[in-house]
Tab-separated table of C-alpha atoms in Angstrom:
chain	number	residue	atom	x	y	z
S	1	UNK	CA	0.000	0.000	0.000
S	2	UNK	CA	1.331	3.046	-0.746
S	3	UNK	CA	0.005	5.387	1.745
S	4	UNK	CA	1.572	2.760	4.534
S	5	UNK	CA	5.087	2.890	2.519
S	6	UNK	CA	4.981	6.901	2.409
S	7	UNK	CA	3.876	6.924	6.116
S	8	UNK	CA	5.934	8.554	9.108
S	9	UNK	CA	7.154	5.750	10.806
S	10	UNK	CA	5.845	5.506	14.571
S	11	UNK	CA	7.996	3.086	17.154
S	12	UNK	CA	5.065	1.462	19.226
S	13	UNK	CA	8.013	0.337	21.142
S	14	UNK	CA	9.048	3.717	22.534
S	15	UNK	CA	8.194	5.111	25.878
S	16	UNK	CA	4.270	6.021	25.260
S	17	UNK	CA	5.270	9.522	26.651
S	18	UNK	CA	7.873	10.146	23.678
S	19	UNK	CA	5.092	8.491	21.447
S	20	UNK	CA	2.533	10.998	22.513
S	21	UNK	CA	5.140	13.491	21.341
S	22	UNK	CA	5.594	11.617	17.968
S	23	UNK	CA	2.096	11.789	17.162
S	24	UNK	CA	1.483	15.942	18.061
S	25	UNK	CA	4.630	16.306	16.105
S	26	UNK	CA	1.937	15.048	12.645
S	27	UNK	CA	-0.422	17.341	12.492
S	28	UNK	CA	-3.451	16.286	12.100
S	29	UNK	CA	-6.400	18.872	12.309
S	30	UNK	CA	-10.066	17.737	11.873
S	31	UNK	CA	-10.022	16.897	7.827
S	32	UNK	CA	-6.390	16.328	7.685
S	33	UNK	CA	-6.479	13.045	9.540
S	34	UNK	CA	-4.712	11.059	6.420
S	35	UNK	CA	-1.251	11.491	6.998
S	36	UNK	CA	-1.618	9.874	10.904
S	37	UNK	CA	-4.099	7.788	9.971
S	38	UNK	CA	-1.708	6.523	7.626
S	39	UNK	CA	1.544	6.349	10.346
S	40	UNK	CA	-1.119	4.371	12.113
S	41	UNK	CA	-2.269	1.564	10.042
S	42	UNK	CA	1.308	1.534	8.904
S	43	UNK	CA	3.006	1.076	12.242
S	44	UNK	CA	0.085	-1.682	13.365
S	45	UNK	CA	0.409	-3.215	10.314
S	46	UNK	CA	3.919	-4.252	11.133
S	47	UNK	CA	2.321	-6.450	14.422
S	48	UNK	CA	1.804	-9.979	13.651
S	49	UNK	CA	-0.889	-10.856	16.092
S	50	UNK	CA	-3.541	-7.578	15.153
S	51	UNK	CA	-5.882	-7.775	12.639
S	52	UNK	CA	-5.854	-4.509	10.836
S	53	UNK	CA	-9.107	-2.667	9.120
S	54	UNK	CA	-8.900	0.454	7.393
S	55	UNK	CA	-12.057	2.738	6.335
S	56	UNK	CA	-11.560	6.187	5.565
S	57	UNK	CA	-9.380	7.677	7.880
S	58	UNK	CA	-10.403	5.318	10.669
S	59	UNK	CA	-8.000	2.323	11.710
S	60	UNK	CA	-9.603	-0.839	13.822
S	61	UNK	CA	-6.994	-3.275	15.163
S	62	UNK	CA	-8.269	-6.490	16.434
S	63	UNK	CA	-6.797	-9.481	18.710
S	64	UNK	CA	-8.059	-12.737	17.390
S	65	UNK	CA	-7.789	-15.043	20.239
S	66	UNK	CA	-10.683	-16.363	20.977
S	67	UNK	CA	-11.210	-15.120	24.618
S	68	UNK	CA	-14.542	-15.220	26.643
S	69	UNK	CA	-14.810	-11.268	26.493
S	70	UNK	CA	-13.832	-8.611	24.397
S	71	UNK	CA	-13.161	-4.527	25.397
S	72	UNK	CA	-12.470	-1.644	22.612
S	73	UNK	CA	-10.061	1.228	23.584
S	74	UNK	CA	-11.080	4.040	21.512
S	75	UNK	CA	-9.686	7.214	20.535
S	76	UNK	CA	-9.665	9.913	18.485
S	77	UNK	CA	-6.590	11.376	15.776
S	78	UNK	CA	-8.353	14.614	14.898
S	79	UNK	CA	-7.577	17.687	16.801
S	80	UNK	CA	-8.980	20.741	16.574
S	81	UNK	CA	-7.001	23.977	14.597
S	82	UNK	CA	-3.926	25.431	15.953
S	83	UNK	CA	-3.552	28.084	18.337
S	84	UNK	CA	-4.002	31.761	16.539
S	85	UNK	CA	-1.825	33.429	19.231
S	86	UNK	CA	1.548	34.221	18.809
S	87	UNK	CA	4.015	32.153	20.876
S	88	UNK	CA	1.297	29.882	22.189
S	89	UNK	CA	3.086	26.296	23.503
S	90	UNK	CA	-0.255	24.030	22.271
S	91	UNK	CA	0.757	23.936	18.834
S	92	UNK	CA	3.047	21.796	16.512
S	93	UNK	CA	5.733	20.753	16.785
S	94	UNK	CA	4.994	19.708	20.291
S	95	UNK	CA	8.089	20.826	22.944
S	96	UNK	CA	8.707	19.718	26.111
S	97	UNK	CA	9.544	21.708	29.686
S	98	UNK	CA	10.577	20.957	33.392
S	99	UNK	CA	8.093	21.976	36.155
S	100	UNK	CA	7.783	20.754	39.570
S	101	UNK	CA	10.412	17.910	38.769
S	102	UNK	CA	8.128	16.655	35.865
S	103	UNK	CA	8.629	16.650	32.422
S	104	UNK	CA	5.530	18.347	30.730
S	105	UNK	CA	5.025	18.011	27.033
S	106	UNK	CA	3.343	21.044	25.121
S	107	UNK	CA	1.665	20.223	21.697
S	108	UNK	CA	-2.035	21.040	20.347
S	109	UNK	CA	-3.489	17.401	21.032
S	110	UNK	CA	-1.125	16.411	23.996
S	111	UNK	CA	-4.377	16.061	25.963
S	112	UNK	CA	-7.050	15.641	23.434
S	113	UNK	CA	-6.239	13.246	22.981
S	114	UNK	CA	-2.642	12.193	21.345
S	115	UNK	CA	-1.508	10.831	24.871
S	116	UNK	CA	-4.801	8.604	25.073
S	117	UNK	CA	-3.894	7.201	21.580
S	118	UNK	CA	-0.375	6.820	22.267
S	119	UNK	CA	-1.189	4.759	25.125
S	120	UNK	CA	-3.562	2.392	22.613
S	121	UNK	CA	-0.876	2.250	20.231
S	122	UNK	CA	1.836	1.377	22.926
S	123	UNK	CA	-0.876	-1.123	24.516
S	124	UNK	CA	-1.638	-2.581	20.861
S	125	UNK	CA	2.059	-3.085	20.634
S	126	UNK	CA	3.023	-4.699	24.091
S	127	UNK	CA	-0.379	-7.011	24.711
S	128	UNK	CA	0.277	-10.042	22.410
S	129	UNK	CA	-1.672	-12.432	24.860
S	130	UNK	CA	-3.791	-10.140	26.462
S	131	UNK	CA	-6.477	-11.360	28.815
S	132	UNK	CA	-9.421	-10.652	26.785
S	133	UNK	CA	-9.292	-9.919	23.326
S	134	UNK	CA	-8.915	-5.945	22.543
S	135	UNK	CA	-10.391	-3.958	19.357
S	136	UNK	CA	-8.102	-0.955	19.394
S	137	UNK	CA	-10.313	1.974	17.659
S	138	UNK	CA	-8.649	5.037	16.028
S	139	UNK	CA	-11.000	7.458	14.208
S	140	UNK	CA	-10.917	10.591	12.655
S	141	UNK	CA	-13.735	13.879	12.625
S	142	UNK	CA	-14.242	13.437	15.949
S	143	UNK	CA	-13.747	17.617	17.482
S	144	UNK	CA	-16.720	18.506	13.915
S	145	UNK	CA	-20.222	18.026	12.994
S	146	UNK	CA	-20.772	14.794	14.592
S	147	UNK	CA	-22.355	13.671	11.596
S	148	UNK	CA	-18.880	13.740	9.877
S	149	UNK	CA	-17.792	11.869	12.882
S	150	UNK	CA	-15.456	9.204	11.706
S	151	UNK	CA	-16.723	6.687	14.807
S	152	UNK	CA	-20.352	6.945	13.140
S	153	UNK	CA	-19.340	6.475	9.943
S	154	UNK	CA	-17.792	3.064	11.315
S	155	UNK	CA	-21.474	1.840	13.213
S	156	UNK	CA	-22.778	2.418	9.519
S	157	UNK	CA	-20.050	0.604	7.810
S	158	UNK	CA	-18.506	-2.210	9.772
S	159	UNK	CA	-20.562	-2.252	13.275
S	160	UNK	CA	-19.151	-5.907	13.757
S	161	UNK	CA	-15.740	-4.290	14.334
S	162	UNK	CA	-17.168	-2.359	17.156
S	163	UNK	CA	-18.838	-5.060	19.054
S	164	UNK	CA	-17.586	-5.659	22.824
S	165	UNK	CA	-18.745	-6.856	26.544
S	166	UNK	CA	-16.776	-3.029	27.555
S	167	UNK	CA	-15.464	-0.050	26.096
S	168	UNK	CA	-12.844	2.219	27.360
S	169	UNK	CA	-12.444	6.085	25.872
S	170	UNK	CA	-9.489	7.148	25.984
S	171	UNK	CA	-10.361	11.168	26.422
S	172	UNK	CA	-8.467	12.890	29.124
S	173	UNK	CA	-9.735	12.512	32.453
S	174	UNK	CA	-6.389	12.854	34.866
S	175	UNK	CA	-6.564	9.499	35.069
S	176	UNK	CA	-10.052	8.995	36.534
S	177	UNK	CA	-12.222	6.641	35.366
S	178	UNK	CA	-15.403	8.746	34.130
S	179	UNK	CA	-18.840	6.450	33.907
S	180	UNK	CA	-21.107	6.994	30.814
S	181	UNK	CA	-22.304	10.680	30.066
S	182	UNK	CA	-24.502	13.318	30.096
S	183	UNK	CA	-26.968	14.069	27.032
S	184	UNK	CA	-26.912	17.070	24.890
S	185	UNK	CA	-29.547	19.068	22.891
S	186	UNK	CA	-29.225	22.541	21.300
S	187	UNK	CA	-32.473	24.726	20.183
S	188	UNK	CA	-33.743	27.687	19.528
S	189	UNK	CA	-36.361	29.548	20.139
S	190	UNK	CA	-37.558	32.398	18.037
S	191	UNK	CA	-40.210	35.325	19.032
S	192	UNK	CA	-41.327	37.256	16.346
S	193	UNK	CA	-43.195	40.770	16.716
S	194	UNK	CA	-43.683	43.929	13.991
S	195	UNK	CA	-41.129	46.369	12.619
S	196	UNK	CA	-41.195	50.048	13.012
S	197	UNK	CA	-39.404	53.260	13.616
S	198	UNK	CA	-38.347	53.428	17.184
S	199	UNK	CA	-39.294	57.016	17.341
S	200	UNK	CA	-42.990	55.439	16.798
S	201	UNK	CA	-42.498	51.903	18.703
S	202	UNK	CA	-45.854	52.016	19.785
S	203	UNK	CA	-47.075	51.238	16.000
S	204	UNK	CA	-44.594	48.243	16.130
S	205	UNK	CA	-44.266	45.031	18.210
S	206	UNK	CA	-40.943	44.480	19.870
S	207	UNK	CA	-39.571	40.769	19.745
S	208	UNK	CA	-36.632	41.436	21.664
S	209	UNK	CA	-39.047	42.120	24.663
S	210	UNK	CA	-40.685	39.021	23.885
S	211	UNK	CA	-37.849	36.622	25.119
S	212	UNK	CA	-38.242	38.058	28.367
S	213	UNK	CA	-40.303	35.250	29.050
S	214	UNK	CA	-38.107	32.362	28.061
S	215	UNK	CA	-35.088	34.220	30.145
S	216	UNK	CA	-37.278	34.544	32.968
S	217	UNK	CA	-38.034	30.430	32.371
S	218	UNK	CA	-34.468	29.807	32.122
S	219	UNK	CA	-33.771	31.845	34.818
S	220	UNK	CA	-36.135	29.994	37.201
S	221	UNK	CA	-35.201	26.468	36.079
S	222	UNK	CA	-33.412	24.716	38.695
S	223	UNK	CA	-31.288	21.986	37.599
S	224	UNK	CA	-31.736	18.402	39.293
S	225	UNK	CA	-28.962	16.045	40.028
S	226	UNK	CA	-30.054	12.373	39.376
S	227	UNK	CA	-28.165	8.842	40.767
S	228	UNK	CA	-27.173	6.674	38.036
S	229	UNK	CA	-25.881	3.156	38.991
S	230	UNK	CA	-24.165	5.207	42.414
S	231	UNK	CA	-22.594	8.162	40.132
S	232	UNK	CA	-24.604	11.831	40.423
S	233	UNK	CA	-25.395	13.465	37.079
S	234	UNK	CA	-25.709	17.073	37.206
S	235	UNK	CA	-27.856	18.311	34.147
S	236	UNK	CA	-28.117	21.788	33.556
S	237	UNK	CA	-30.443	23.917	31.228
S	238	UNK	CA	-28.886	27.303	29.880
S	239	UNK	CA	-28.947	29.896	27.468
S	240	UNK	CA	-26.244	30.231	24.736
S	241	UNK	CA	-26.240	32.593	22.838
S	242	UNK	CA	-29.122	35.450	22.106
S	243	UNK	CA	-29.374	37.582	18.468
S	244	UNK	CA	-31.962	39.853	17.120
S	245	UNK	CA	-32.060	43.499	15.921
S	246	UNK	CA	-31.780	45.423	12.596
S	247	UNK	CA	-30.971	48.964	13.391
S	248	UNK	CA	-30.496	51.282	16.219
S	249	UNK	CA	-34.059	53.125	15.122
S	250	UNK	CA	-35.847	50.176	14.477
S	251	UNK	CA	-38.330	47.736	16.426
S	252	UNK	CA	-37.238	44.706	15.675
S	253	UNK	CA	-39.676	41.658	14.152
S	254	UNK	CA	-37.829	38.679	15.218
S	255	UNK	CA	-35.366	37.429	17.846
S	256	UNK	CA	-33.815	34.792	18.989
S	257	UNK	CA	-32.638	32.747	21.672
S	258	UNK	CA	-29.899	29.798	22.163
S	259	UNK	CA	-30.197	27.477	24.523
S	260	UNK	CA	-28.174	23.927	25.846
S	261	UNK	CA	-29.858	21.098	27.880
S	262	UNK	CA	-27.456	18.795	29.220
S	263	UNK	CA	-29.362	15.475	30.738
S	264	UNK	CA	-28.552	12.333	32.706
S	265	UNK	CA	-28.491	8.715	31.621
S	266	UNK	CA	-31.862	8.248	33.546
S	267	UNK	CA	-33.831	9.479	30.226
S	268	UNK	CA	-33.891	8.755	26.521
S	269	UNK	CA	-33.865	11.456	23.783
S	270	UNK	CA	-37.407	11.631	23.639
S	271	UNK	CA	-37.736	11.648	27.585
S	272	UNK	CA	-35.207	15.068	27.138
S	273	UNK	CA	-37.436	16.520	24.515
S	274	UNK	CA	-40.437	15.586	26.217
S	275	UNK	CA	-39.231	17.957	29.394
S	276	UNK	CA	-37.975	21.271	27.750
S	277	UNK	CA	-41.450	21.112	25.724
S	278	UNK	CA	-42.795	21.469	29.044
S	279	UNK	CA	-40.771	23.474	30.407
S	280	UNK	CA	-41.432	26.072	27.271
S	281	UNK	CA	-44.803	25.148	26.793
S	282	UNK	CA	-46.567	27.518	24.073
S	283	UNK	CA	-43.213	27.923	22.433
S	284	UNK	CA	-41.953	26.582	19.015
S	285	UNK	CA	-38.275	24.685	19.575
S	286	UNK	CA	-35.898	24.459	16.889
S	287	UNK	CA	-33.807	21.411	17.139
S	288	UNK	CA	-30.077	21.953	16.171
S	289	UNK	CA	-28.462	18.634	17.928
S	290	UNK	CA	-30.106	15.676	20.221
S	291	UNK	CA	-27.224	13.172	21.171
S	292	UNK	CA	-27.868	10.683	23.756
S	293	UNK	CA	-26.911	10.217	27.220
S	294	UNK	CA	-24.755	6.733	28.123
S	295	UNK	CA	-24.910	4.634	31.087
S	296	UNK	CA	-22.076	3.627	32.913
S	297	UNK	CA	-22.213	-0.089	32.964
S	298	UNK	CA	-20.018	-0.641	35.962
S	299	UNK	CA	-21.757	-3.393	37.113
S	300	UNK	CA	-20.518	-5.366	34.444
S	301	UNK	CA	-17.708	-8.139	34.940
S	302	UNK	CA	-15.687	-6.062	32.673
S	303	UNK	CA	-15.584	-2.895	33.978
S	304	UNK	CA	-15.403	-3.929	37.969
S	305	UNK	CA	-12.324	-5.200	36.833
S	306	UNK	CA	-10.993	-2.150	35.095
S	307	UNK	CA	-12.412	0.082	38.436
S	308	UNK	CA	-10.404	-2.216	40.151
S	309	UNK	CA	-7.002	-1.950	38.295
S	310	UNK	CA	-7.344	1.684	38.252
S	311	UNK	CA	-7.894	1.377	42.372
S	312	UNK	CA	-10.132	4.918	42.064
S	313	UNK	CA	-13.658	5.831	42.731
S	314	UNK	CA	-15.748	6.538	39.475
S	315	UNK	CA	-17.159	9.733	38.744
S	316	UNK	CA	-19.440	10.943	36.068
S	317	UNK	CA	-18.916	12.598	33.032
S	318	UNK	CA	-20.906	15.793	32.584
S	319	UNK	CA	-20.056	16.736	29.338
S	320	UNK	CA	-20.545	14.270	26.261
S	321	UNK	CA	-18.176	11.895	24.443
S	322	UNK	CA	-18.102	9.117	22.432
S	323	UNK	CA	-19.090	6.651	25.258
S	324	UNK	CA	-22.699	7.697	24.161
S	325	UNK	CA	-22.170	5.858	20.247
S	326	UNK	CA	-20.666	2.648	22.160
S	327	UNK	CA	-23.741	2.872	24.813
S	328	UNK	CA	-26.568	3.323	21.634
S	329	UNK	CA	-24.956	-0.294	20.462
S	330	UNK	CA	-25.362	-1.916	23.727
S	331	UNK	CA	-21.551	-1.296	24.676
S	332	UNK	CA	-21.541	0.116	27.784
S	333	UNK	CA	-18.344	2.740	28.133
S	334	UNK	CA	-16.397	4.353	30.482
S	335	UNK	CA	-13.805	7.716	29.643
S	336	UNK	CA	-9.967	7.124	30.840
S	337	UNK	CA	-7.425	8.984	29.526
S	338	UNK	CA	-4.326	11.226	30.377
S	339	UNK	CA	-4.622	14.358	31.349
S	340	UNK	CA	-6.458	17.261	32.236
S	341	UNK	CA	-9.996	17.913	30.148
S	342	UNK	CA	-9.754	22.005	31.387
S	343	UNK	CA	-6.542	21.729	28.904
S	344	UNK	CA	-8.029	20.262	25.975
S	345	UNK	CA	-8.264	23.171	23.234
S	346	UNK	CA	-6.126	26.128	25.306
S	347	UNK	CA	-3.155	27.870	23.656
S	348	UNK	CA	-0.688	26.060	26.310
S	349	UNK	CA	-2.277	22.415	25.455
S	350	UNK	CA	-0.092	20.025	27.879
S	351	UNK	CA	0.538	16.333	29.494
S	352	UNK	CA	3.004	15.412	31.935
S	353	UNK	CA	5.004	12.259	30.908
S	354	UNK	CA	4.224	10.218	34.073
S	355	UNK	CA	0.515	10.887	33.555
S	356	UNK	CA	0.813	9.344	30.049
S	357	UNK	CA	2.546	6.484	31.539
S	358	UNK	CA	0.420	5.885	34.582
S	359	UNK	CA	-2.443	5.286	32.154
S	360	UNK	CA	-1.017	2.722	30.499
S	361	UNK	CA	0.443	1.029	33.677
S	362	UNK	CA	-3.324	0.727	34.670
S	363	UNK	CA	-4.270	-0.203	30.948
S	364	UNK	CA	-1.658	-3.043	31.312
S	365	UNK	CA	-2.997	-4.340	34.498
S	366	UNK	CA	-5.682	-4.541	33.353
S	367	UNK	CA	-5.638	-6.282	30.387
S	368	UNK	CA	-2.965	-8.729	31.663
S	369	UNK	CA	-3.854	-9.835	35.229
């Protein structure tokens, strides 16, 4: 293949910490996956005891052993666009520095999430025997549209590949293991009045005013926190954004309001749309995005034994992930990764090189005791 024989070579073998720093170094911004997607299939290519699949720019590699139970570690290569400041450390190439006695790489994807996927690769690598059998998941268009998302594109195409007792996420988590995840929708709501001159508003109908009843709605809403298989969910309901307005001397006809319901695992999609219809009864919602929540699963044989190898309590995951695809096929998914989430995306990106190697210490464990 000639995209393998043109690809940067990667050594799985390397310290997963120098890896991480390997794969920041090949930039790989969300519709330029190719070039590590190619290093990728490449460098797994080269391991004897994986079964390799290749669609787009997404790479599945597969143990074949025959083992009672089988766990995907999943990850993303895409990152999102470079830093636009000048002199910003999150960029490419990625650097490294000394702090507290650590060393600290710098790179845009050193948390989100080239050190999670260096720790798959390095895994993918090590694990020829491993306890159960492992699907090792690297996909592209993961930080866009989600309908470009590179994971989807594989449930539509080769689901089979994806099918597993337990799936592990490698997003950045500082090395907690985060259960399932909250659910997402974004709408709008639009109030519409008449124009006219301000200097004669009364002949005109303001819409701006009107959306001082959804504020006031929003404003009142009091967010619940709901148990989930022993983790607390906190959901919250907000505005996001709020347009409207033609001219500084004219009533405005139409305005419009954004607004963000994150939910727990404890309802479905419809269940979600069901309660912000009541909650803005008499109003017409708009529907941008409705992705679903995911459970956590932990009371599968699966992942009490990763909970154990890691040796720390679970928490939630507020935001959403990927976990939520795995959950909708009856996977049920944690997120584990290196790293510190409030980092993902900043100018000064960064991952120390023990917490890189930590999470594959526990991956190891795991997957070999």
């Amino acid at each position: 293949m000639l995209a393998a024989m043109i690809a940067p070579d990667l050594d799985l073998a390397a310290d997963p910490a120098e890896l991480t720093a390997a794969l920041i170094d090949l930039e790989s911004v969300s519709g330029g996956e190719g070039p590590i997607a190619d290093a990728v299939e490449a460098a797994l290519r080269r391991l004897p005891h994986l079964a390799v699949h290749r669609d787009g720019d997404a790479v599945v590699a597969r143990t074949e052993l025959g083992r009672g139970e089988r766990v995907v570690l999943a990850g993303h290569l895409d990152t999102v666009p470079l830093p636009a400041v000048p002199g910003a450390r999150g960029t490419v190439p990625s650097s490294w520095e000394e702090a507290d006695g650590h060393r600290v790489l710098y790179g845009r994807g050193a948390t989100d999430m080239k050190g999670g996927v260096a720790v798959q690769l390095a895994l993918a690598a090590a694990l020829t025997e491993p306890n159960r059998d492992v699907s090792y998941v690297f996909y592209d268009h993961e930080e866009v549209d989600a309908a470009a998302s590179g994971l989807g594109r594989l449930q539509r195409n080769a689901p089979e590949l994806l099918e597993a007792d337990f799936a592990v996420l490698l997003e950045p988590t500082d090395g907690t293991v985060e259960g399932g995840c909250n659910g997402t929708m974004r709408f709008r709501i639009t109030t519409t009045g008449r124009a006219a001159h301000s200097g004669r508003s009364w002949i005109g109908d303001n819409a701006i005013h009107k959306q001082a009843d959804v504020l006031a709605r929003l404003a009142a809403y009091t967010p619940r926190t709901i148990t989930v298989e022993g983790l607390d969910y906190r959901e919250g309901l907000n505005a996001t954004g709020i347009g409207g307005g033609v001219a500084g001397n004219v009533v405005p006809d139409t305005a419009h309001v954004e607004i963000n319901y994150r939910f727990a695992p404890d309802k479905s999609p419809e269940e979600a749309l069901a309660h912000v219809r009541e909650v803005f009864a008499g109003y017409e919602l708009e529907i941008a995005d409705l992705s679903a929540a995911a459970r956590p699963g932990l009371d599968r044989p699966a992942a009490a034994a990763f909970v154990a190898a890691v040796g720390q309590e679970p928490k939630p995951k507020y935001g959403w992930t990927d976990v939520a695809r795995f959950s909708q096929m009856g996977v049920p998914a944690v997120n584990f990764g290196p790293g510190d989430a409030l980092l993902a995306h900043t100018d000064d990106e960064h991952v120390s090189a023990e917490a890189v190697r930590e999470c594959y210490r526990a991956l190891a464990a795991w997957l070999t005791d």
